[in-house]
PDB file of C-alpha atoms in Angstrom:
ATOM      1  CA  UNK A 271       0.000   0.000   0.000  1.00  0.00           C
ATOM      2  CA  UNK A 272       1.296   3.345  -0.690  1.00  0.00           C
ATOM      3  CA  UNK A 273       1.677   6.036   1.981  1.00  0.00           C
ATOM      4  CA  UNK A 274       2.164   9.626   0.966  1.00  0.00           C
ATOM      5  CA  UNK A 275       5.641  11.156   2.845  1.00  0.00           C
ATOM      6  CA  UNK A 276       4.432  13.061   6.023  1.00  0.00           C
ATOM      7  CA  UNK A 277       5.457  17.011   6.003  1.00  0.00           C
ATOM      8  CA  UNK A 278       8.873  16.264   7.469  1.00  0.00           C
ATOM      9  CA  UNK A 279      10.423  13.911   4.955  1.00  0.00           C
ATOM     10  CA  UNK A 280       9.128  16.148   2.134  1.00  0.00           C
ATOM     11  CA  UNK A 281      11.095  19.073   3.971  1.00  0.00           C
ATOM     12  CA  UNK A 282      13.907  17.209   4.857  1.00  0.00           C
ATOM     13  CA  UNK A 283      14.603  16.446   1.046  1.00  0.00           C
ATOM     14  CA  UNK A 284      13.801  19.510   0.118  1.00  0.00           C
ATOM     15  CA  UNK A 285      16.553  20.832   1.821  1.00  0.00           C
ATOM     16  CA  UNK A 286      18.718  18.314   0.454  1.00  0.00           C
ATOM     17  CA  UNK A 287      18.236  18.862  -2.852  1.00  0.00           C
ATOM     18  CA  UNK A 288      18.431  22.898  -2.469  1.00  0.00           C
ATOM     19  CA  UNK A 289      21.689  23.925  -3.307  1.00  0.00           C
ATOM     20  CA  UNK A 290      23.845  25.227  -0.236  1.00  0.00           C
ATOM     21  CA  UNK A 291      23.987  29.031   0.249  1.00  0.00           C
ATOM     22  CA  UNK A 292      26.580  29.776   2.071  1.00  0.00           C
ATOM     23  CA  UNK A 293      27.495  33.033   3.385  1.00  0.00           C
ATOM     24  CA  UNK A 294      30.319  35.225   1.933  1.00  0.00           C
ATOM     25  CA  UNK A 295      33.365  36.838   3.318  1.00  0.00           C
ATOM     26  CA  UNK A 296      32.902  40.800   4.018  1.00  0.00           C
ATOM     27  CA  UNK A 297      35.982  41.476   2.260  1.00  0.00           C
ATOM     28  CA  UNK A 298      33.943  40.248  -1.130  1.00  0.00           C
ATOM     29  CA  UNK A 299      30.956  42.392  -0.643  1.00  0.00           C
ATOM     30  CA  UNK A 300      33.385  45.686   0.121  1.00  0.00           C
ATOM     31  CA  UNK A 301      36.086  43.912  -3.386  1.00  0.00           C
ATOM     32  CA  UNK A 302      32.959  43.934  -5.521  1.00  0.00           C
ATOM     33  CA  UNK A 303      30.915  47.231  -3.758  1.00  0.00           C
ATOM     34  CA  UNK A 304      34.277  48.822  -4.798  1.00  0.00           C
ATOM     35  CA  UNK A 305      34.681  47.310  -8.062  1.00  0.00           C
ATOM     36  CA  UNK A 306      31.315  48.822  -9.040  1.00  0.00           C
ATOM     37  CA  UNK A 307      32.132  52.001  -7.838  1.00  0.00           C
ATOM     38  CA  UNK A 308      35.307  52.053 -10.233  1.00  0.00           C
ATOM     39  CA  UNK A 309      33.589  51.069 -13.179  1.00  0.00           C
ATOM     40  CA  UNK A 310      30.856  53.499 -12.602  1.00  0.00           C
ATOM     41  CA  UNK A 311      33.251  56.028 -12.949  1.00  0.00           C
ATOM     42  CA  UNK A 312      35.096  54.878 -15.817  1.00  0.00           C
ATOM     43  CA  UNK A 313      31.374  54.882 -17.183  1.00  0.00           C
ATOM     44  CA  UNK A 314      30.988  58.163 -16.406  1.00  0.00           C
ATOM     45  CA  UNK A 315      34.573  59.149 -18.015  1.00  0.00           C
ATOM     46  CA  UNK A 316      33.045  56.924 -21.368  1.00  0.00           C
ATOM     47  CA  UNK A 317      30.105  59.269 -21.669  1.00  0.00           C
ATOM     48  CA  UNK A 318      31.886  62.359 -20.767  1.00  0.00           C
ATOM     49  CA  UNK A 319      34.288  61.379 -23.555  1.00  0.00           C
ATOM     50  CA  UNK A 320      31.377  61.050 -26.402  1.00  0.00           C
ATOM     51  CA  UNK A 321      31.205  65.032 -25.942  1.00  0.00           C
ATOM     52  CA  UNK A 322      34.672  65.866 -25.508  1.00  0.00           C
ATOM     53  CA  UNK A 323      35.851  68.498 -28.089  1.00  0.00           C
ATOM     54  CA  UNK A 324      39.179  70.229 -28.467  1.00  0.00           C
ATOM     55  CA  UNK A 325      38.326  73.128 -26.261  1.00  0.00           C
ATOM     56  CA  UNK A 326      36.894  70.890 -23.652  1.00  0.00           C
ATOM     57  CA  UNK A 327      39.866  68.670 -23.440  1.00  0.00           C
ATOM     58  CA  UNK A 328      42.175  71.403 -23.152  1.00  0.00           C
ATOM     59  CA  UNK A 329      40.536  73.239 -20.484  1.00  0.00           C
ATOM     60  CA  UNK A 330      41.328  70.045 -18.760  1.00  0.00           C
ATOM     61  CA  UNK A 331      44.896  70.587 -19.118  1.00  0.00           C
ATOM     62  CA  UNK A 332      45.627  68.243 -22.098  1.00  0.00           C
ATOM     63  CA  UNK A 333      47.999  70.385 -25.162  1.00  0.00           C
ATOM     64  CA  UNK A 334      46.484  70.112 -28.461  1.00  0.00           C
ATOM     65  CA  UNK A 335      48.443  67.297 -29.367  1.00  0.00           C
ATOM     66  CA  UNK A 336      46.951  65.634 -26.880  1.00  0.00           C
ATOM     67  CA  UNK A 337      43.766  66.320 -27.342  1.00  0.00           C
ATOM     68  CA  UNK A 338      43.802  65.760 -30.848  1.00  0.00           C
ATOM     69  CA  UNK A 339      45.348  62.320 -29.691  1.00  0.00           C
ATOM     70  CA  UNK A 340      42.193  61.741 -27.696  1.00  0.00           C
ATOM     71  CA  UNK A 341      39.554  62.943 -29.996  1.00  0.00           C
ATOM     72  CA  UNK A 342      41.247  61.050 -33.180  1.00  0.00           C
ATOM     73  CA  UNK A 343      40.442  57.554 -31.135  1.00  0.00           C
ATOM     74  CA  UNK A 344      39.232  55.051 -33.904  1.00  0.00           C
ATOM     75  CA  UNK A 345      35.859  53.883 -33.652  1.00  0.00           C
ATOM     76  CA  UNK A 346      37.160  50.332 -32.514  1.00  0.00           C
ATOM     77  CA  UNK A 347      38.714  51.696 -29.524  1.00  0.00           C
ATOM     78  CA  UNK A 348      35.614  53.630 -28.273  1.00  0.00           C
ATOM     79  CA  UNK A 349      33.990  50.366 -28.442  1.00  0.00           C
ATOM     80  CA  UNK A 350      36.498  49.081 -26.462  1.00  0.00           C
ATOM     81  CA  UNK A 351      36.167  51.502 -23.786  1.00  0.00           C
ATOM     82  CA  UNK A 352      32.508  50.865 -23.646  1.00  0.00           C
ATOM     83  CA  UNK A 353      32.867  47.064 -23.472  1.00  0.00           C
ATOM     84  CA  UNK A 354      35.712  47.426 -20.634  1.00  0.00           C
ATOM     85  CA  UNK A 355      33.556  49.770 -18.469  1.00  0.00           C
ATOM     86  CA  UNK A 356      29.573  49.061 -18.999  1.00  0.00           C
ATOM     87  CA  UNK A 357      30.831  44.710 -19.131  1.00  0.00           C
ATOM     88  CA  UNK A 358      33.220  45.327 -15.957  1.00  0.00           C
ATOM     89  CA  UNK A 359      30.183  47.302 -13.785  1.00  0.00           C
ATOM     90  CA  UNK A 360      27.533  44.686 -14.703  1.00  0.00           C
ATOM     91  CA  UNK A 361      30.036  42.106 -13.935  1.00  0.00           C
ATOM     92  CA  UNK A 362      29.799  43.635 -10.449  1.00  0.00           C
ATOM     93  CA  UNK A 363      26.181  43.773 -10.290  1.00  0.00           C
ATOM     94  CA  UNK A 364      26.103  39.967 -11.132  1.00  0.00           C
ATOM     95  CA  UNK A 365      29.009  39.406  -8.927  1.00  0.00           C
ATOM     96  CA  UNK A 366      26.667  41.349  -5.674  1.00  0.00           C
ATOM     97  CA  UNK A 367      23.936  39.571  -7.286  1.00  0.00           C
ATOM     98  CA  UNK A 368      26.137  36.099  -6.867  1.00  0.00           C
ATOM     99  CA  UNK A 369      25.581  34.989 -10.005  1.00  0.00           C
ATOM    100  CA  UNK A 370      28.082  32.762 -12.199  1.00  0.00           C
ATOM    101  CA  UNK A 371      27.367  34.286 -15.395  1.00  0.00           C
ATOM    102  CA  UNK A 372      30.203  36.891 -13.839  1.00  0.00           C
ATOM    103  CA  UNK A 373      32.729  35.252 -14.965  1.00  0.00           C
ATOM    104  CA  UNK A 374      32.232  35.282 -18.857  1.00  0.00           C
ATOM    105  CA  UNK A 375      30.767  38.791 -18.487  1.00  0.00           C
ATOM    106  CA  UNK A 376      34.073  39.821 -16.567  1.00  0.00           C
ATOM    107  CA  UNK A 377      35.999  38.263 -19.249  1.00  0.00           C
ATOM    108  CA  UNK A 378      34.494  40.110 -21.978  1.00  0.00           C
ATOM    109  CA  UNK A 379      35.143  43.331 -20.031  1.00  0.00           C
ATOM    110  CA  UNK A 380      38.812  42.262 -19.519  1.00  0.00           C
ATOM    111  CA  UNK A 381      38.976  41.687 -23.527  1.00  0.00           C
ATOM    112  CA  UNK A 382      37.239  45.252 -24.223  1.00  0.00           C
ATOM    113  CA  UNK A 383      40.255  47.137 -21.649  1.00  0.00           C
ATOM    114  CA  UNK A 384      43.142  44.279 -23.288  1.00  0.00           C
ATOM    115  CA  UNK A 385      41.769  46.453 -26.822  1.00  0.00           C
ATOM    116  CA  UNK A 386      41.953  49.615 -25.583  1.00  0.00           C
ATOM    117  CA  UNK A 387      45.400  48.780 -24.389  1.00  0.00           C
ATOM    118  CA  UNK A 388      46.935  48.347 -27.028  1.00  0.00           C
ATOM    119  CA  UNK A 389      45.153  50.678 -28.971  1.00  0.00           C
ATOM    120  CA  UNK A 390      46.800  53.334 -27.174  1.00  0.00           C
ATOM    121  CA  UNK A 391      50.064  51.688 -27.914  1.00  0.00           C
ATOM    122  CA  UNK A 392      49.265  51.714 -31.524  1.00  0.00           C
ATOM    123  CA  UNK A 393      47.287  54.747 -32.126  1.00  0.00           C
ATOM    124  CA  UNK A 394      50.176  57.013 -29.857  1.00  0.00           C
ATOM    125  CA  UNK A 395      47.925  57.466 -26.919  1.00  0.00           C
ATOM    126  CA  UNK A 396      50.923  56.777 -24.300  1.00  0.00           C
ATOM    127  CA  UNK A 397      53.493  58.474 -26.358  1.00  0.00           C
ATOM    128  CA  UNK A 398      51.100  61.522 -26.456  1.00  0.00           C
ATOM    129  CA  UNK A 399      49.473  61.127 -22.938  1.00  0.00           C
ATOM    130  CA  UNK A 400      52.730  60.169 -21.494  1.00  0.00           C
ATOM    131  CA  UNK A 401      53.631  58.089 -17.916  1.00  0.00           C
ATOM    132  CA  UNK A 402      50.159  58.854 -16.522  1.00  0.00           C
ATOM    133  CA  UNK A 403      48.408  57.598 -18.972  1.00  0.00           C
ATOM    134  CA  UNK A 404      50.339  54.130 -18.880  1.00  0.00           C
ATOM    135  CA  UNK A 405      49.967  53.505 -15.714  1.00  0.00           C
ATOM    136  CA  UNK A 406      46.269  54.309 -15.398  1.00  0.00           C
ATOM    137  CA  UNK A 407      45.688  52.028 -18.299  1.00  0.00           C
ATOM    138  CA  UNK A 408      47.625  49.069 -16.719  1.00  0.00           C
ATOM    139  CA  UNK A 409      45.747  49.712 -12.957  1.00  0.00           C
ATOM    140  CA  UNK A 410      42.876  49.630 -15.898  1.00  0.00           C
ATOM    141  CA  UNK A 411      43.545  46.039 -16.964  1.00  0.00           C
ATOM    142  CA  UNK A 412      44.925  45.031 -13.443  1.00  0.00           C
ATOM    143  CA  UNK A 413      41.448  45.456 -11.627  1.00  0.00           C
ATOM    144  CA  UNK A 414      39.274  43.663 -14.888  1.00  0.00           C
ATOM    145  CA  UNK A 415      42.062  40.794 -14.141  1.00  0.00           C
ATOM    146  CA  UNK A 416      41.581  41.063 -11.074  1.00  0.00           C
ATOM    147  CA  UNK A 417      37.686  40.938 -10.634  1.00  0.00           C
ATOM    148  CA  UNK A 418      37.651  38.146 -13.232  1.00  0.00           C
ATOM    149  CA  UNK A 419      39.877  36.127 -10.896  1.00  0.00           C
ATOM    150  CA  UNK A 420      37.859  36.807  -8.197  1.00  0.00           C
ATOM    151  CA  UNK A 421      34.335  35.682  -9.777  1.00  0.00           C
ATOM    152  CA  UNK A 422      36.150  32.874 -11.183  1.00  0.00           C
ATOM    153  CA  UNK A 423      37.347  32.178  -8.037  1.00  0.00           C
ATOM    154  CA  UNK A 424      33.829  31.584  -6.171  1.00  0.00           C
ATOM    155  CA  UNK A 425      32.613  30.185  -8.893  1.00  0.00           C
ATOM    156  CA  UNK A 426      34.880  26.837  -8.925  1.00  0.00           C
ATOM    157  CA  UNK A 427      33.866  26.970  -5.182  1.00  0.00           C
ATOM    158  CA  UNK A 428      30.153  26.932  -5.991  1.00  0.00           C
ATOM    159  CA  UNK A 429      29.948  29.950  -4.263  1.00  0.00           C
ATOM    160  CA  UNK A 430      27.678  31.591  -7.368  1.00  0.00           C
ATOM    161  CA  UNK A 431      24.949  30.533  -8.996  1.00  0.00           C
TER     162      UNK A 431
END
């Protein structure tokens, strides 16, 4: 004869099939909280860039050559800039939100700073732009490494979903 499971053997395998949430260190709420913040403003440095104009940039501090540096980007590289800063903040979001698909969207924004890398090696960005510009750049491509690594990280540990 068949007997229906009572309440606590339905819970009890509930539970066991549930996947284990289990809680995160405070040091990757504040890695990722701060991650976010840095790609917000390197969002807010994209769009402020879209309406840049000679005059603008040099009342910034940049020479003409500079400027003429920074407004003669080629269209690739603007979509690089785009991809490095809009991918690396929702990789944050997902990352708060603890969610695995992090790690690809991470990547992507790694690939998108990687471009714009080297497009200011090729284009003359750092020879015009200088040390500063170099080493912002690298910090640049350090953190997407960085926060890739880190969602990677909890994700092999089944730490996101």
């Amino acid at each position: 004869a068949y007997t229906s499971p009572n309440k606590e053997q339905t819970m009890t395998q509930d539970a066991m099939s549930a996947p284990i949430r289990r809680a995160m260190p405070l040091w990757f709420w504040i890695v990722a909280g701060l991650g976010l913040a840095w790609n917000v403003f390197g969002a807010v440095q994209f769009t402020g860039s879209l309406s840049a104009t000679a005059e603008s940039l040099q009342a910034q501090g940049l020479t003409a050559e500079q400027a003429a540096v920074m407004l003669g980007y080629p269209v690739w590289m603007t979509i690089a800039f785009a991809v490095g800063v809009f991918g690396g903040a929702l990789g944050c979001l997902l990352l708060l939100a603890r969610r695995a698909i992090a790690v690809p969207v991470f990547a992507l924004s790694l690939a998108g700073s990687l471009a714009l890398y080297a497009g200011d090696i090729l284009h003359g960005v750092f020879a015009a732009m200088g040390a500063p510009q170099v080493v912002v750049l690298t910090v640049v491509v350090a953190i997407a490494v960085g926060l890739w690594a880190l969602a990677r990280s909890f994700r092999v540990r089944g730490l996101l979903s």
